[in-house]
Amino acid sequence: MASSILVTGGTGTLGNLVVPMLREAGRPVRVLSRSVREVGNGVEYVQGDLLKDEGIEAAVAGVRTVVHLAGGPKGDDVATANLMRAVAAAGVEHVVYISVIGANRVPLGYFRAKSDAERVVAESGVPWTTLRAAQFHDLVLNVTQKMARMPVVPVPGGLRFQPVDAREVAARLVELALGEPAGLVPDLAGPRVYGMGELSRGYLRASGKRRPLLPVRMPGKAGKAYRAGDNLTLEGATVGTRTWEAFLAERVSA
Ligand SMILES: NC(=O)c1ccc[n+]([C@@H]2O[C@H](COP(=O)([O-])OP(=O)(O)OC[C@H]3O[C@@H](n4cnc5c(N)ncnc54)[C@H](OP(=O)(O)O)[C@@H]3O)[C@@H](O)[C@H]2O)c1
C-alpha cells in the first residue's frame, strides 16, 4: 500500500480541496489538526499544534511526503520551524510548502513570516518543493464582503491583486506532491490583474448592493510596495483560468 501523505492545514480552505484530490489519486491521507476529529472518508486525523510544538512527531511518523498548508495571520515561521525539525528527524522524503507571491518583497509581518518559513523548508535538508500562490478568490471575497458592510467602500489607490481559484492551487499542489521535489516552482496567479475598486465593484454588482467607493491612500512602506506591484507576478507565472467574475457568479447571489 502507498504510504500516507500528511497534510497540515488539511481542514482549511485549501486543505479541504487538496485532501479529496489526494484520495482520488489513491493516496492514504493523514491530516494534522488542532481539534480532535474522527477518521472519515479514508482520512486519518492526528491532533497537534504546530505553534505549540505539540503532536507533530506522531503526525509525521511513517510518512514519506508532507504537504504543509497550515497557516495563519501570524507565526508561520515558528510553526514551520517546529514542523521541519520533526520532518527531518522522521526521514520524510519530500515536503511541499504553500507560500504567497511577494513573500520575499512585501514588508508586512505575514509576508516576512512566509519568507522565513520558505527558508526553513529550503535549509532543512529535506527535499522540498515550494509554490507561491496569489490571493485566493475566497480571501478576496471575504475582504470585499467586509468592506461592503461599510456605508462607503474604501479603495486603496494602486492596490492590485491577481486572485486565483483555490481549486487550481489545490490541483497544482497535488501534482507537485505526487511528483519529485522541484525546489521553488513558478508562481501561480489568477488570469487577470484587478484594481481593488474593480474587485469591490464586481462584488457589489454580483450581490445587488449599491455603495459609493472612496479612494484612499495606503500609507507607509507597505503602501509603497503594493503600489509598486510587489505582491504580483506579472511575468513567468503559471496562470489559472477561473476569473473573479466566474467565482462570483458561482458563490454570490443578489
Ligand atoms: N488564502 C490565501 O489567499 C492564500 C494565498 C497564498 C497562500 N496562502 C497560504 O495557504 C495556506 C492555506 O490557506 P487557507 O486560506 O486554506 O487557510 P485557512 O482556511 O485559514 O486554514 C488554516 C489551516 O491551518 C491550520 N492551522 C492553523 N494554525 C495551526 C496550528 N497552530 N497548528 C496546526 N494547524 C494549524 C488549521 O487547522 P485546524 O483549525 O484544524 O487546526 C487550518 O486547517 C496558508 O499557509 C496560507 O498562508 C493562502
mmCIF file of C-alpha atoms in Angstrom, residues 87-216:
data_model
loop_
_atom_site.group_PDB
_atom_site.id
_atom_site.type_symbol
_atom_site.label_atom_id
_atom_site.label_comp_id
_atom_site.label_asym_id
_atom_site.label_seq_id
_atom_site.Cartn_x
_atom_site.Cartn_y
_atom_site.Cartn_z
ATOM 1 C CA VAL A 87 10.050 16.134 9.478
ATOM 2 C CA ALA A 88 13.860 15.961 9.194
ATOM 3 C CA ALA A 89 14.135 13.618 12.189
ATOM 4 C CA ALA A 90 11.439 11.297 10.761
ATOM 5 C CA GLY A 91 13.254 10.841 7.433
ATOM 6 C CA VAL A 92 10.478 12.375 5.289
ATOM 7 C CA GLU A 93 11.440 12.342 1.591
ATOM 8 C CA HIS A 94 9.504 15.340 0.223
ATOM 9 C CA VAL A 95 7.930 18.465 1.719
ATOM 10 C CA VAL A 96 5.602 20.593 -0.376
ATOM 11 C CA TYR A 97 5.053 24.087 1.004
ATOM 12 C CA ILE A 98 2.487 26.717 0.018
ATOM 13 C CA SER A 99 3.748 30.275 0.185
ATOM 14 C CA VAL A 100 2.481 33.543 -1.184
ATOM 15 C CA ILE A 101 3.557 35.706 -4.129
ATOM 16 C CA GLY A 102 5.585 38.616 -2.790
ATOM 17 C CA ALA A 103 6.780 36.706 0.296
ATOM 18 C CA ASN A 104 10.292 37.920 -0.473
ATOM 19 C CA ARG A 105 9.247 41.530 -1.215
ATOM 20 C CA VAL A 106 6.246 42.866 0.711
ATOM 21 C CA PRO A 107 7.295 44.463 4.047
ATOM 22 C CA LEU A 108 4.427 43.140 6.165
ATOM 23 C CA GLY A 109 4.619 40.607 9.001
ATOM 24 C CA TYR A 110 2.594 37.917 7.202
ATOM 25 C CA PHE A 111 4.841 38.027 4.114
ATOM 26 C CA ARG A 112 8.037 38.115 6.189
ATOM 27 C CA ALA A 113 6.909 35.056 8.149
ATOM 28 C CA LYS A 114 6.128 33.224 4.891
ATOM 29 C CA SER A 115 9.562 34.137 3.541
ATOM 30 C CA ASP A 116 11.249 32.905 6.740
ATOM 31 C CA ALA A 117 9.200 29.709 6.574
ATOM 32 C CA GLU A 118 10.302 29.188 2.941
ATOM 33 C CA ARG A 119 13.916 29.491 4.084
ATOM 34 C CA VAL A 120 13.408 26.993 6.919
ATOM 35 C CA VAL A 121 11.977 24.494 4.410
ATOM 36 C CA ALA A 122 14.797 25.052 1.911
ATOM 37 C CA GLU A 123 17.512 24.735 4.552
ATOM 38 C CA SER A 124 16.016 21.725 6.370
ATOM 39 C CA GLY A 125 17.966 19.109 4.437
ATOM 40 C CA VAL A 126 14.660 17.506 3.410
ATOM 41 C CA PRO A 127 13.969 17.526 -0.376
ATOM 42 C CA TRP A 128 11.365 20.228 -0.988
ATOM 43 C CA THR A 129 9.011 21.978 -3.360
ATOM 44 C CA THR A 130 7.602 25.459 -2.686
ATOM 45 C CA LEU A 131 4.753 27.070 -4.604
ATOM 46 C CA ARG A 132 3.961 30.766 -4.172
ATOM 47 C CA ALA A 133 0.329 31.484 -4.976
ATOM 48 C CA ALA A 134 -1.635 34.702 -5.364
ATOM 49 C CA GLN A 135 -4.576 35.514 -3.058
ATOM 50 C CA PHE A 136 -7.421 33.025 -3.362
ATOM 51 C CA HIS A 137 -10.837 34.217 -4.576
ATOM 52 C CA ASP A 138 -12.217 33.149 -1.175
ATOM 53 C CA LEU A 139 -9.936 35.625 0.631
ATOM 54 C CA VAL A 140 -10.775 38.468 -1.763
ATOM 55 C CA LEU A 141 -14.484 37.690 -1.294
ATOM 56 C CA ASN A 142 -14.047 37.881 2.458
ATOM 57 C CA VAL A 143 -12.336 41.276 2.180
ATOM 58 C CA THR A 144 -14.823 42.755 -0.311
ATOM 59 C CA GLN A 145 -17.770 41.489 1.773
ATOM 60 C CA LYS A 146 -16.395 43.138 4.905
ATOM 61 C CA MET A 147 -15.722 46.392 3.087
ATOM 62 C CA ALA A 148 -19.257 46.369 1.644
ATOM 63 C CA ARG A 149 -20.673 46.389 5.189
ATOM 64 C CA MET A 150 -19.476 49.978 5.467
ATOM 65 C CA PRO A 151 -21.676 52.773 4.105
ATOM 66 C CA VAL A 152 -18.781 53.902 1.904
ATOM 67 C CA VAL A 153 -16.308 51.350 0.493
ATOM 68 C CA PRO A 154 -12.665 52.475 0.777
ATOM 69 C CA VAL A 155 -10.498 51.779 -2.285
ATOM 70 C CA PRO A 156 -6.751 51.953 -1.563
ATOM 71 C CA GLY A 157 -5.146 53.580 -4.610
ATOM 72 C CA GLY A 158 -2.739 51.385 -6.566
ATOM 73 C CA LEU A 159 -3.691 48.194 -4.674
ATOM 74 C CA ARG A 160 -3.953 45.356 -7.184
ATOM 75 C CA PHE A 161 -4.480 41.601 -6.962
ATOM 76 C CA GLN A 162 -4.328 38.583 -9.272
ATOM 77 C CA PRO A 163 -6.893 36.424 -7.463
ATOM 78 C CA VAL A 164 -6.619 32.732 -8.183
ATOM 79 C CA ASP A 165 -9.090 29.911 -7.733
ATOM 80 C CA ALA A 166 -8.191 27.779 -4.696
ATOM 81 C CA ARG A 167 -9.205 24.647 -6.683
ATOM 82 C CA GLU A 168 -6.498 25.401 -9.225
ATOM 83 C CA VAL A 169 -3.947 25.914 -6.458
ATOM 84 C CA ALA A 170 -5.042 22.628 -4.865
ATOM 85 C CA ALA A 171 -4.719 20.734 -8.167
ATOM 86 C CA ARG A 172 -1.214 22.127 -8.710
ATOM 87 C CA LEU A 173 -0.156 21.195 -5.168
ATOM 88 C CA VAL A 174 -1.393 17.632 -5.655
ATOM 89 C CA GLU A 175 0.555 17.394 -8.914
ATOM 90 C CA LEU A 176 3.659 18.652 -7.086
ATOM 91 C CA ALA A 177 3.129 16.314 -4.108
ATOM 92 C CA LEU A 178 2.876 13.286 -6.401
ATOM 93 C CA GLY A 179 5.977 14.363 -8.349
ATOM 94 C CA GLU A 180 9.644 14.702 -7.470
ATOM 95 C CA PRO A 181 10.983 17.527 -5.246
ATOM 96 C CA ALA A 182 11.380 20.568 -7.507
ATOM 97 C CA GLY A 183 12.559 23.474 -5.308
ATOM 98 C CA LEU A 184 10.909 26.847 -5.939
ATOM 99 C CA VAL A 185 8.471 26.327 -8.838
ATOM 100 C CA PRO A 186 6.872 29.098 -10.957
ATOM 101 C CA ASP A 187 4.332 31.215 -9.074
ATOM 102 C CA LEU A 188 0.630 30.503 -9.584
ATOM 103 C CA ALA A 189 -1.557 33.558 -10.193
ATOM 104 C CA GLY A 190 -5.076 34.183 -11.451
ATOM 105 C CA PRO A 191 -5.850 35.053 -15.071
ATOM 106 C CA ARG A 192 -6.167 38.848 -14.610
ATOM 107 C CA VAL A 193 -4.816 41.732 -12.555
ATOM 108 C CA TYR A 194 -7.610 43.747 -10.896
ATOM 109 C CA GLY A 195 -7.538 47.031 -9.044
ATOM 110 C CA MET A 196 -9.195 46.930 -5.617
ATOM 111 C CA GLY A 197 -12.008 49.135 -6.978
ATOM 112 C CA GLU A 198 -12.766 46.605 -9.739
ATOM 113 C CA LEU A 199 -12.870 43.764 -7.218
ATOM 114 C CA SER A 200 -15.258 45.677 -4.953
ATOM 115 C CA ARG A 201 -17.438 46.779 -7.866
ATOM 116 C CA GLY A 202 -17.626 43.157 -9.070
ATOM 117 C CA TYR A 203 -18.756 42.007 -5.634
ATOM 118 C CA LEU A 204 -21.309 44.826 -5.283
ATOM 119 C CA ARG A 205 -22.753 44.043 -8.715
ATOM 120 C CA ALA A 206 -22.966 40.308 -8.031
ATOM 121 C CA SER A 207 -24.620 40.820 -4.641
ATOM 122 C CA GLY A 208 -27.027 43.502 -5.841
ATOM 123 C CA LYS A 209 -25.696 46.093 -3.384
ATOM 124 C CA ARG A 210 -25.063 49.760 -4.080
ATOM 125 C CA ARG A 211 -22.320 51.642 -2.276
ATOM 126 C CA PRO A 212 -20.220 54.663 -3.139
ATOM 127 C CA LEU A 213 -16.473 53.957 -3.451
ATOM 128 C CA LEU A 214 -13.973 56.256 -1.754
ATOM 129 C CA PRO A 215 -10.356 56.374 -2.972
ATOM 130 C CA VAL A 216 -7.898 56.312 -0.048
#
